[in-house]
Amino acid sequence: MTRARAPRALSIAGSDSGAGAGIQADLKTFAARGVYGCTVITALTAQNTRGVRAVMPVPAAFVRAQIEAVLEDFGADAVKTGMLHDAEVVTTVGATLLGHRVRHLVVDPVMVAKDGAQLLDADGLDALRRDLLSIAEVVTPNLAEAEALVGYEVADRDAMERAGRDLLALGARAVVVKGGHLAGEPVDVVVTRGGVEALRGARIAIAAPHGTGCTFAAAITAELAKGASIAAAVRAAKRYTATCIRHAQRLGGGRPVLEHLRGSTTRRLPPRRTTRRGAVR
């Protein structure tokens, strides 16, 4: 009897030495959602929960070599891009994925870390619009990223819808403008050629964790790899990310880190117990 092949997802992004975001968060998300994850590293970062200390880009030719090594052997049912750093890498990623006719591409337009570190240069932003959004199935900007991509302020629901439509015009099939930075109720706006849907969520009383955007986009990618529709993938990813936030932990002196296995489809963690002295077991 032949064993069924696991769905495969590929993350093309930067490495986070603190494992809260980037490639490491994507791999944890893929595993939690029952998908085999492969990686292409576009940059090395020295970072922890307090911020990014240094960035070392990977040459575009080596990024291409990694993509081709994965796709020519493993293949990929869905691909996600995150931190790409510069225009040459963005253009190389777009051309290579187009050449391999990748079916499902989720673009998380990572530009700035939560501590303000710049993760994509100005030329890279232009290349992102031209070379990646044109072939993307889903794009997942937060408010600041949406503003950078469309060139005007995105600070309310109407502007989120307008930005979504303008990004669709660049070629994407669906745009999820994330509203976590809005005051009040967090609302994500999903814009497709079929219309607009608002996905509401409850505000979780915790300092903004590290890696939420990466995790959300990776979860969408995993669901698409398993055959879900765009709408179903986005809803499942929102539920999963909320669970990860709800169980986030303070492992360092800065931002909390997500608990990716709490939303696992393959494993349920037992509740954490404490000793008489309060230590977590």
PDB file of C-alpha atoms in Angstrom:
ATOM      1  CA  MET A   1       0.000   0.000   0.000  1.00  0.00           C
ATOM      2  CA  THR A   2       1.376   3.416  -0.985  1.00  0.00           C
ATOM      3  CA  ARG A   3       1.304   6.037   1.738  1.00  0.00           C
ATOM      4  CA  ALA A   4      -0.405   9.310   0.806  1.00  0.00           C
ATOM      5  CA  ARG A   5       2.021  12.148   0.152  1.00  0.00           C
ATOM      6  CA  ALA A   6       1.973  15.000   2.642  1.00  0.00           C
ATOM      7  CA  PRO A   7       1.091  18.446   1.296  1.00  0.00           C
ATOM      8  CA  ARG A   8       4.242  20.529   0.751  1.00  0.00           C
ATOM      9  CA  ALA A   9       4.743  24.227   1.421  1.00  0.00           C
ATOM     10  CA  LEU A  10       7.776  26.383   0.726  1.00  0.00           C
ATOM     11  CA  SER A  11       8.745  29.506   2.664  1.00  0.00           C
ATOM     12  CA  ILE A  12      11.074  32.043   1.028  1.00  0.00           C
ATOM     13  CA  ALA A  13      12.047  34.430   3.813  1.00  0.00           C
ATOM     14  CA  GLY A  14      14.653  35.594   6.299  1.00  0.00           C
ATOM     15  CA  SER A  15      15.986  33.571   9.214  1.00  0.00           C
ATOM     16  CA  ASP A  16      15.144  34.760  12.734  1.00  0.00           C
ATOM     17  CA  SER A  17      17.760  33.648  15.264  1.00  0.00           C
ATOM     18  CA  GLY A  18      15.166  34.062  18.017  1.00  0.00           C
ATOM     19  CA  ALA A  19      12.773  31.745  16.104  1.00  0.00           C
ATOM     20  CA  GLY A  20       9.759  33.971  16.698  1.00  0.00           C
ATOM     21  CA  ALA A  21       9.269  35.108  13.110  1.00  0.00           C
ATOM     22  CA  GLY A  22      10.592  34.445   9.612  1.00  0.00           C
ATOM     23  CA  ILE A  23      11.615  31.000   8.413  1.00  0.00           C
ATOM     24  CA  GLN A  24      11.464  29.481  11.887  1.00  0.00           C
ATOM     25  CA  ALA A  25       7.905  30.666  12.567  1.00  0.00           C
ATOM     26  CA  ASP A  26       6.847  29.469   9.119  1.00  0.00           C
ATOM     27  CA  LEU A  27       8.242  25.981   9.673  1.00  0.00           C
ATOM     28  CA  LYS A  28       6.506  25.704  13.050  1.00  0.00           C
ATOM     29  CA  THR A  29       3.252  26.846  11.470  1.00  0.00           C
ATOM     30  CA  PHE A  30       3.529  24.395   8.573  1.00  0.00           C
ATOM     31  CA  ALA A  31       4.173  21.525  10.978  1.00  0.00           C
ATOM     32  CA  ALA A  32       1.302  22.553  13.240  1.00  0.00           C
ATOM     33  CA  ARG A  33      -1.078  22.672  10.273  1.00  0.00           C
ATOM     34  CA  GLY A  34      -0.048  19.233   8.997  1.00  0.00           C
ATOM     35  CA  VAL A  35       2.101  20.331   6.051  1.00  0.00           C
ATOM     36  CA  TYR A  36       5.706  19.425   5.169  1.00  0.00           C
ATOM     37  CA  GLY A  37       7.718  22.627   5.061  1.00  0.00           C
ATOM     38  CA  CYS A  38      10.756  23.490   2.942  1.00  0.00           C
ATOM     39  CA  THR A  39      12.740  26.721   3.113  1.00  0.00           C
ATOM     40  CA  VAL A  40      14.699  29.216   1.050  1.00  0.00           C
ATOM     41  CA  ILE A  41      16.644  31.678   3.202  1.00  0.00           C
ATOM     42  CA  THR A  42      16.961  35.196   1.787  1.00  0.00           C
ATOM     43  CA  ALA A  43      18.815  36.810   4.696  1.00  0.00           C
ATOM     44  CA  LEU A  44      20.302  35.972   8.064  1.00  0.00           C
ATOM     45  CA  THR A  45      19.291  38.151  10.973  1.00  0.00           C
ATOM     46  CA  ALA A  46      20.755  38.485  14.438  1.00  0.00           C
ATOM     47  CA  GLN A  47      17.681  39.194  16.535  1.00  0.00           C
ATOM     48  CA  ASN A  48      15.851  38.369  19.717  1.00  0.00           C
ATOM     49  CA  THR A  49      12.605  39.442  21.394  1.00  0.00           C
ATOM     50  CA  ARG A  50      13.993  42.975  21.814  1.00  0.00           C
ATOM     51  CA  GLY A  51      14.793  43.624  18.164  1.00  0.00           C
ATOM     52  CA  VAL A  52      16.996  43.121  15.117  1.00  0.00           C
ATOM     53  CA  ARG A  53      20.726  43.686  15.687  1.00  0.00           C
ATOM     54  CA  ALA A  54      22.146  42.854  12.267  1.00  0.00           C
ATOM     55  CA  VAL A  55      21.085  41.612   8.824  1.00  0.00           C
ATOM     56  CA  MET A  56      23.235  39.674   6.332  1.00  0.00           C
ATOM     57  CA  PRO A  57      21.578  39.302   2.901  1.00  0.00           C
ATOM     58  CA  VAL A  58      21.930  36.116   0.867  1.00  0.00           C
ATOM     59  CA  PRO A  59      23.046  36.714  -2.763  1.00  0.00           C
ATOM     60  CA  ALA A  60      20.241  36.470  -5.320  1.00  0.00           C
ATOM     61  CA  ALA A  61      21.985  33.693  -7.253  1.00  0.00           C
ATOM     62  CA  PHE A  62      22.075  31.524  -4.129  1.00  0.00           C
ATOM     63  CA  VAL A  63      18.409  32.304  -3.427  1.00  0.00           C
ATOM     64  CA  ARG A  64      17.604  31.053  -6.927  1.00  0.00           C
ATOM     65  CA  ALA A  65      19.692  27.920  -6.362  1.00  0.00           C
ATOM     66  CA  GLN A  66      17.750  27.134  -3.179  1.00  0.00           C
ATOM     67  CA  ILE A  67      14.368  27.588  -4.898  1.00  0.00           C
ATOM     68  CA  GLU A  68      15.336  25.374  -7.804  1.00  0.00           C
ATOM     69  CA  ALA A  69      16.775  22.686  -5.521  1.00  0.00           C
ATOM     70  CA  VAL A  70      13.482  22.478  -3.616  1.00  0.00           C
ATOM     71  CA  LEU A  71      11.059  22.742  -6.523  1.00  0.00           C
ATOM     72  CA  GLU A  72      12.926  20.320  -8.791  1.00  0.00           C
ATOM     73  CA  ASP A  73      12.849  17.591  -6.135  1.00  0.00           C
ATOM     74  CA  PHE A  74      10.151  18.172  -3.520  1.00  0.00           C
ATOM     75  CA  GLY A  75       7.891  20.457  -5.506  1.00  0.00           C
ATOM     76  CA  ALA A  76       5.511  22.748  -3.602  1.00  0.00           C
ATOM     77  CA  ASP A  77       1.742  22.785  -3.337  1.00  0.00           C
ATOM     78  CA  ALA A  78       1.952  26.382  -2.106  1.00  0.00           C
ATOM     79  CA  VAL A  79       4.686  28.983  -1.639  1.00  0.00           C
ATOM     80  CA  LYS A  80       4.969  31.904   0.771  1.00  0.00           C
ATOM     81  CA  THR A  81       7.347  34.849   0.565  1.00  0.00           C
ATOM     82  CA  GLY A  82       8.340  36.986   3.525  1.00  0.00           C
ATOM     83  CA  MET A  83      11.441  39.134   4.010  1.00  0.00           C
ATOM     84  CA  LEU A  84      13.204  39.518   0.640  1.00  0.00           C
ATOM     85  CA  HIS A  85      15.503  42.449   1.530  1.00  0.00           C
ATOM     86  CA  ASP A  86      16.315  43.956  -1.887  1.00  0.00           C
ATOM     87  CA  ALA A  87      15.162  44.385  -5.474  1.00  0.00           C
ATOM     88  CA  GLU A  88      17.509  41.812  -6.994  1.00  0.00           C
ATOM     89  CA  VAL A  89      16.221  39.092  -4.696  1.00  0.00           C
ATOM     90  CA  VAL A  90      12.573  40.101  -5.277  1.00  0.00           C
ATOM     91  CA  THR A  91      13.023  39.998  -9.059  1.00  0.00           C
ATOM     92  CA  THR A  92      14.901  36.691  -8.891  1.00  0.00           C
ATOM     93  CA  VAL A  93      12.205  35.095  -6.715  1.00  0.00           C
ATOM     94  CA  GLY A  94       9.422  36.300  -9.013  1.00  0.00           C
ATOM     95  CA  ALA A  95      11.122  35.075 -12.190  1.00  0.00           C
ATOM     96  CA  THR A  96      12.042  31.693 -10.700  1.00  0.00           C
ATOM     97  CA  LEU A  97       8.555  31.016  -9.333  1.00  0.00           C
ATOM     98  CA  LEU A  98       6.993  32.118 -12.631  1.00  0.00           C
ATOM     99  CA  GLY A  99       9.292  29.746 -14.492  1.00  0.00           C
ATOM    100  CA  HIS A 100       8.178  26.847 -12.279  1.00  0.00           C
ATOM    101  CA  ARG A 101       4.489  27.786 -12.651  1.00  0.00           C
ATOM    102  CA  VAL A 102       3.816  27.838  -8.927  1.00  0.00           C
ATOM    103  CA  ARG A 103       0.074  27.558  -8.445  1.00  0.00           C
ATOM    104  CA  HIS A 104      -0.475  29.096  -4.990  1.00  0.00           C
ATOM    105  CA  LEU A 105       1.688  32.057  -3.952  1.00  0.00           C
ATOM    106  CA  VAL A 106       1.117  33.994  -0.737  1.00  0.00           C
ATOM    107  CA  VAL A 107       3.057  37.262  -0.509  1.00  0.00           C
ATOM    108  CA  ASP A 108       3.626  38.706   2.942  1.00  0.00           C
ATOM    109  CA  PRO A 109       5.195  42.084   2.033  1.00  0.00           C
ATOM    110  CA  VAL A 110       7.603  42.297   4.968  1.00  0.00           C
ATOM    111  CA  MET A 111       9.201  45.752   5.047  1.00  0.00           C
ATOM    112  CA  VAL A 112       9.909  46.799   8.628  1.00  0.00           C
ATOM    113  CA  ALA A 113      10.439  44.778  11.830  1.00  0.00           C
ATOM    114  CA  LYS A 114       8.390  45.626  14.919  1.00  0.00           C
ATOM    115  CA  ASP A 115      11.400  47.444  16.367  1.00  0.00           C
ATOM    116  CA  GLY A 116      11.670  49.626  13.244  1.00  0.00           C
ATOM    117  CA  ALA A 117      14.530  47.804  11.482  1.00  0.00           C
ATOM    118  CA  GLN A 118      14.259  48.182   7.689  1.00  0.00           C
ATOM    119  CA  LEU A 119      13.833  44.790   5.989  1.00  0.00           C
ATOM    120  CA  LEU A 120      13.158  45.885   2.374  1.00  0.00           C
ATOM    121  CA  ASP A 121      14.799  48.759   0.506  1.00  0.00           C
ATOM    122  CA  ALA A 122      13.006  51.303  -1.733  1.00  0.00           C
ATOM    123  CA  ASP A 123      13.959  49.578  -4.975  1.00  0.00           C
ATOM    124  CA  GLY A 124      12.778  46.318  -3.467  1.00  0.00           C
ATOM    125  CA  LEU A 125       9.342  47.864  -2.884  1.00  0.00           C
ATOM    126  CA  ASP A 126       9.057  48.778  -6.565  1.00  0.00           C
ATOM    127  CA  ALA A 127      10.156  45.285  -7.558  1.00  0.00           C
ATOM    128  CA  LEU A 128       7.617  43.768  -5.175  1.00  0.00           C
ATOM    129  CA  ARG A 129       4.785  45.636  -6.884  1.00  0.00           C
ATOM    130  CA  ARG A 130       6.045  44.728 -10.357  1.00  0.00           C
ATOM    131  CA  ASP A 131       7.385  41.188 -10.026  1.00  0.00           C
ATOM    132  CA  LEU A 132       5.531  39.497  -7.167  1.00  0.00           C
ATOM    133  CA  LEU A 133       2.099  41.036  -6.742  1.00  0.00           C
ATOM    134  CA  SER A 134       1.454  40.330 -10.421  1.00  0.00           C
ATOM    135  CA  ILE A 135       1.696  36.561  -9.808  1.00  0.00           C
ATOM    136  CA  ALA A 136       0.395  36.376  -6.207  1.00  0.00           C
ATOM    137  CA  GLU A 137      -2.738  34.531  -5.222  1.00  0.00           C
ATOM    138  CA  VAL A 138      -2.961  36.205  -1.800  1.00  0.00           C
ATOM    139  CA  VAL A 139      -1.213  39.326  -0.445  1.00  0.00           C
ATOM    140  CA  THR A 140      -1.281  40.028   3.313  1.00  0.00           C
ATOM    141  CA  PRO A 141      -0.162  43.605   4.118  1.00  0.00           C
ATOM    142  CA  ASN A 142      -0.664  45.269   7.471  1.00  0.00           C
ATOM    143  CA  LEU A 143      -1.717  48.920   7.466  1.00  0.00           C
ATOM    144  CA  ALA A 144       1.817  50.337   7.150  1.00  0.00           C
ATOM    145  CA  GLU A 145       2.713  47.888   4.384  1.00  0.00           C
ATOM    146  CA  ALA A 146      -0.504  48.669   2.519  1.00  0.00           C
ATOM    147  CA  GLU A 147       0.306  52.393   2.734  1.00  0.00           C
ATOM    148  CA  ALA A 148       3.786  51.820   1.326  1.00  0.00           C
ATOM    149  CA  LEU A 149       2.437  49.731  -1.539  1.00  0.00           C
ATOM    150  CA  VAL A 150      -0.395  52.080  -2.596  1.00  0.00           C
ATOM    151  CA  GLY A 151       1.170  55.436  -1.682  1.00  0.00           C
ATOM    152  CA  TYR A 152      -1.576  56.921   0.508  1.00  0.00           C
ATOM    153  CA  GLU A 153      -2.740  56.715   4.116  1.00  0.00           C
ATOM    154  CA  VAL A 154      -4.590  53.564   5.133  1.00  0.00           C
ATOM    155  CA  ALA A 155      -6.084  54.269   8.548  1.00  0.00           C
ATOM    156  CA  ASP A 156      -9.730  53.175   8.413  1.00  0.00           C
ATOM    157  CA  ARG A 157     -12.061  50.591   6.916  1.00  0.00           C
ATOM    158  CA  ASP A 158     -12.803  52.570   3.730  1.00  0.00           C
ATOM    159  CA  ALA A 159      -9.111  53.102   3.029  1.00  0.00           C
ATOM    160  CA  MET A 160      -8.416  49.404   3.661  1.00  0.00           C
ATOM    161  CA  GLU A 161     -10.998  48.453   1.032  1.00  0.00           C
ATOM    162  CA  ARG A 162      -9.605  51.003  -1.424  1.00  0.00           C
ATOM    163  CA  ALA A 163      -6.062  49.734  -0.883  1.00  0.00           C
ATOM    164  CA  GLY A 164      -7.226  46.162  -1.380  1.00  0.00           C
ATOM    165  CA  ARG A 165      -8.809  47.031  -4.725  1.00  0.00           C
ATOM    166  CA  ASP A 166      -5.716  48.932  -5.861  1.00  0.00           C
ATOM    167  CA  LEU A 167      -3.501  45.965  -5.001  1.00  0.00           C
ATOM    168  CA  LEU A 168      -5.859  43.623  -6.878  1.00  0.00           C
ATOM    169  CA  ALA A 169      -5.299  45.823  -9.902  1.00  0.00           C
ATOM    170  CA  LEU A 170      -1.607  44.873  -9.770  1.00  0.00           C
ATOM    171  CA  GLY A 171      -2.524  41.234 -10.360  1.00  0.00           C
ATOM    172  CA  ALA A 172      -3.222  39.532  -7.024  1.00  0.00           C
ATOM    173  CA  ARG A 173      -6.342  37.365  -6.722  1.00  0.00           C
ATOM    174  CA  ALA A 174      -7.023  38.293  -3.097  1.00  0.00           C
ATOM    175  CA  VAL A 175      -5.732  40.921  -0.673  1.00  0.00           C
ATOM    176  CA  VAL A 176      -6.049  40.667   3.101  1.00  0.00           C
ATOM    177  CA  VAL A 177      -5.436  44.099   4.638  1.00  0.00           C
ATOM    178  CA  LYS A 178      -4.777  43.329   8.301  1.00  0.00           C
ATOM    179  CA  GLY A 179      -6.356  45.706  10.793  1.00  0.00           C
ATOM    180  CA  GLY A 180      -4.625  44.645  13.982  1.00  0.00           C
ATOM    181  CA  HIS A 181      -3.102  48.118  14.352  1.00  0.00           C
ATOM    182  CA  LEU A 182      -6.478  49.882  14.179  1.00  0.00           C
ATOM    183  CA  ALA A 183      -7.884  51.349  17.367  1.00  0.00           C
ATOM    184  CA  GLY A 184     -10.789  49.369  18.782  1.00  0.00           C
ATOM    185  CA  GLU A 185     -12.016  46.100  17.322  1.00  0.00           C
ATOM    186  CA  PRO A 186      -9.412  44.432  15.073  1.00  0.00           C
ATOM    187  CA  VAL A 187     -10.902  43.888  11.612  1.00  0.00           C
ATOM    188  CA  ASP A 188      -9.149  42.320   8.629  1.00  0.00           C
ATOM    189  CA  VAL A 189     -10.547  43.290   5.233  1.00  0.00           C
ATOM    190  CA  VAL A 190     -10.472  40.600   2.536  1.00  0.00           C
ATOM    191  CA  VAL A 191     -10.813  42.014  -0.973  1.00  0.00           C
ATOM    192  CA  THR A 192     -11.321  39.828  -4.047  1.00  0.00           C
ATOM    193  CA  ARG A 193     -12.826  40.419  -7.447  1.00  0.00           C
ATOM    194  CA  GLY A 194     -16.009  38.935  -6.038  1.00  0.00           C
ATOM    195  CA  GLY A 195     -16.373  41.535  -3.287  1.00  0.00           C
ATOM    196  CA  VAL A 196     -15.243  42.547   0.179  1.00  0.00           C
ATOM    197  CA  GLU A 197     -15.490  40.615   3.446  1.00  0.00           C
ATOM    198  CA  ALA A 198     -14.690  41.903   6.932  1.00  0.00           C
ATOM    199  CA  LEU A 199     -13.211  39.340   9.324  1.00  0.00           C
ATOM    200  CA  ARG A 200     -13.663  40.543  12.875  1.00  0.00           C
ATOM    201  CA  GLY A 201     -11.772  39.311  15.909  1.00  0.00           C
ATOM    202  CA  ALA A 202     -11.552  39.971  19.605  1.00  0.00           C
ATOM    203  CA  ARG A 203      -8.727  42.120  20.932  1.00  0.00           C
ATOM    204  CA  ILE A 204      -6.453  39.884  23.042  1.00  0.00           C
ATOM    205  CA  ALA A 205      -5.066  41.592  26.142  1.00  0.00           C
ATOM    206  CA  ILE A 206      -1.361  41.004  25.545  1.00  0.00           C
ATOM    207  CA  ALA A 207       1.565  43.054  24.269  1.00  0.00           C
ATOM    208  CA  ALA A 208       1.893  42.671  20.491  1.00  0.00           C
ATOM    209  CA  PRO A 209       3.742  39.363  20.005  1.00  0.00           C
ATOM    210  CA  HIS A 210       6.626  38.817  17.623  1.00  0.00           C
ATOM    211  CA  GLY A 211       5.858  37.006  14.346  1.00  0.00           C
ATOM    212  CA  THR A 212       2.088  37.341  13.981  1.00  0.00           C
ATOM    213  CA  GLY A 213       2.233  38.457  10.336  1.00  0.00           C
ATOM    214  CA  CYS A 214       4.587  35.642   9.345  1.00  0.00           C
ATOM    215  CA  THR A 215       2.442  33.094  11.147  1.00  0.00           C
ATOM    216  CA  PHE A 216      -0.810  34.305   9.578  1.00  0.00           C
ATOM    217  CA  ALA A 217       0.597  34.199   6.034  1.00  0.00           C
ATOM    218  CA  ALA A 218       2.237  30.812   6.635  1.00  0.00           C
ATOM    219  CA  ALA A 219      -1.056  29.392   7.904  1.00  0.00           C
ATOM    220  CA  ILE A 220      -2.846  30.616   4.763  1.00  0.00           C
ATOM    221  CA  THR A 221      -0.112  28.955   2.698  1.00  0.00           C
ATOM    222  CA  ALA A 222      -0.501  25.682   4.581  1.00  0.00           C
ATOM    223  CA  GLU A 223      -4.264  25.622   4.066  1.00  0.00           C
ATOM    224  CA  LEU A 224      -3.909  26.367   0.348  1.00  0.00           C
ATOM    225  CA  ALA A 225      -1.355  23.544   0.114  1.00  0.00           C
ATOM    226  CA  LYS A 226      -3.986  21.210   1.582  1.00  0.00           C
ATOM    227  CA  GLY A 227      -6.516  22.257  -1.064  1.00  0.00           C
ATOM    228  CA  ALA A 228      -8.605  24.848   0.789  1.00  0.00           C
ATOM    229  CA  SER A 229     -10.234  27.749  -1.007  1.00  0.00           C
ATOM    230  CA  ILE A 230      -8.824  31.232  -0.440  1.00  0.00           C
ATOM    231  CA  ALA A 231     -11.759  32.179   1.788  1.00  0.00           C
ATOM    232  CA  ALA A 232     -11.487  29.017   3.897  1.00  0.00           C
ATOM    233  CA  ALA A 233      -7.694  29.346   4.139  1.00  0.00           C
ATOM    234  CA  VAL A 234      -7.873  32.939   5.393  1.00  0.00           C
ATOM    235  CA  ARG A 235     -10.521  32.124   8.021  1.00  0.00           C
ATOM    236  CA  ALA A 236      -8.596  29.088   9.278  1.00  0.00           C
ATOM    237  CA  ALA A 237      -5.380  31.125   9.431  1.00  0.00           C
ATOM    238  CA  LYS A 238      -7.078  33.878  11.425  1.00  0.00           C
ATOM    239  CA  ARG A 239      -8.414  31.359  13.974  1.00  0.00           C
ATOM    240  CA  TYR A 240      -5.026  29.655  14.231  1.00  0.00           C
ATOM    241  CA  THR A 241      -3.104  32.906  14.679  1.00  0.00           C
ATOM    242  CA  ALA A 242      -5.524  34.076  17.375  1.00  0.00           C
ATOM    243  CA  THR A 243      -4.922  30.827  19.274  1.00  0.00           C
ATOM    244  CA  CYS A 244      -1.157  31.274  18.983  1.00  0.00           C
ATOM    245  CA  ILE A 245      -1.460  34.842  20.312  1.00  0.00           C
ATOM    246  CA  ARG A 246      -3.720  33.784  23.168  1.00  0.00           C
ATOM    247  CA  HIS A 247      -1.069  31.330  24.393  1.00  0.00           C
ATOM    248  CA  ALA A 248       1.982  33.520  23.662  1.00  0.00           C
ATOM    249  CA  GLN A 249       4.844  33.268  26.150  1.00  0.00           C
ATOM    250  CA  ARG A 250       7.451  35.671  27.485  1.00  0.00           C
ATOM    251  CA  LEU A 251      10.670  33.787  26.910  1.00  0.00           C
ATOM    252  CA  GLY A 252      12.928  36.824  26.666  1.00  0.00           C
ATOM    253  CA  GLY A 253      13.000  40.394  27.887  1.00  0.00           C
ATOM    254  CA  GLY A 254      11.101  41.904  24.955  1.00  0.00           C
ATOM    255  CA  ARG A 255       7.967  40.975  23.041  1.00  0.00           C
ATOM    256  CA  PRO A 256       6.093  37.732  23.718  1.00  0.00           C
ATOM    257  CA  VAL A 257       6.562  34.853  21.267  1.00  0.00           C
ATOM    258  CA  LEU A 258       3.722  32.857  19.781  1.00  0.00           C
ATOM    259  CA  GLU A 259       2.903  29.308  20.879  1.00  0.00           C
ATOM    260  CA  HIS A 260       2.547  27.687  17.467  1.00  0.00           C
ATOM    261  CA  LEU A 261       1.656  24.191  18.640  1.00  0.00           C
ATOM    262  CA  ARG A 262      -1.428  25.372  20.553  1.00  0.00           C
ATOM    263  CA  GLY A 263      -3.258  25.564  17.234  1.00  0.00           C
ATOM    264  CA  SER A 264      -1.872  22.304  15.896  1.00  0.00           C
ATOM    265  CA  THR A 265      -4.063  20.084  13.754  1.00  0.00           C
ATOM    266  CA  THR A 266      -1.787  17.140  14.503  1.00  0.00           C
ATOM    267  CA  ARG A 267      -0.994  17.395  18.202  1.00  0.00           C
ATOM    268  CA  ARG A 268      -2.762  18.726  21.266  1.00  0.00           C
ATOM    269  CA  LEU A 269      -0.573  20.005  24.068  1.00  0.00           C
ATOM    270  CA  PRO A 270      -1.643  19.282  27.650  1.00  0.00           C
ATOM    271  CA  PRO A 271      -2.391  22.304  29.833  1.00  0.00           C
ATOM    272  CA  ARG A 272       0.691  23.718  31.520  1.00  0.00           C
ATOM    273  CA  ARG A 273       0.964  22.864  35.218  1.00  0.00           C
ATOM    274  CA  THR A 274       2.730  24.809  37.918  1.00  0.00           C
ATOM    275  CA  THR A 275       4.568  23.550  40.970  1.00  0.00           C
ATOM    276  CA  ARG A 276       4.001  24.915  44.454  1.00  0.00           C
ATOM    277  CA  ARG A 277       6.771  27.405  43.806  1.00  0.00           C
ATOM    278  CA  GLY A 278       5.113  28.579  40.606  1.00  0.00           C
ATOM    279  CA  ALA A 279       7.544  27.009  38.122  1.00  0.00           C
ATOM    280  CA  VAL A 280       5.944  25.886  34.872  1.00  0.00           C
ATOM    281  CA  ARG A 281       6.230  22.178  34.100  1.00  0.00           C
TER     282      ARG A 281
END
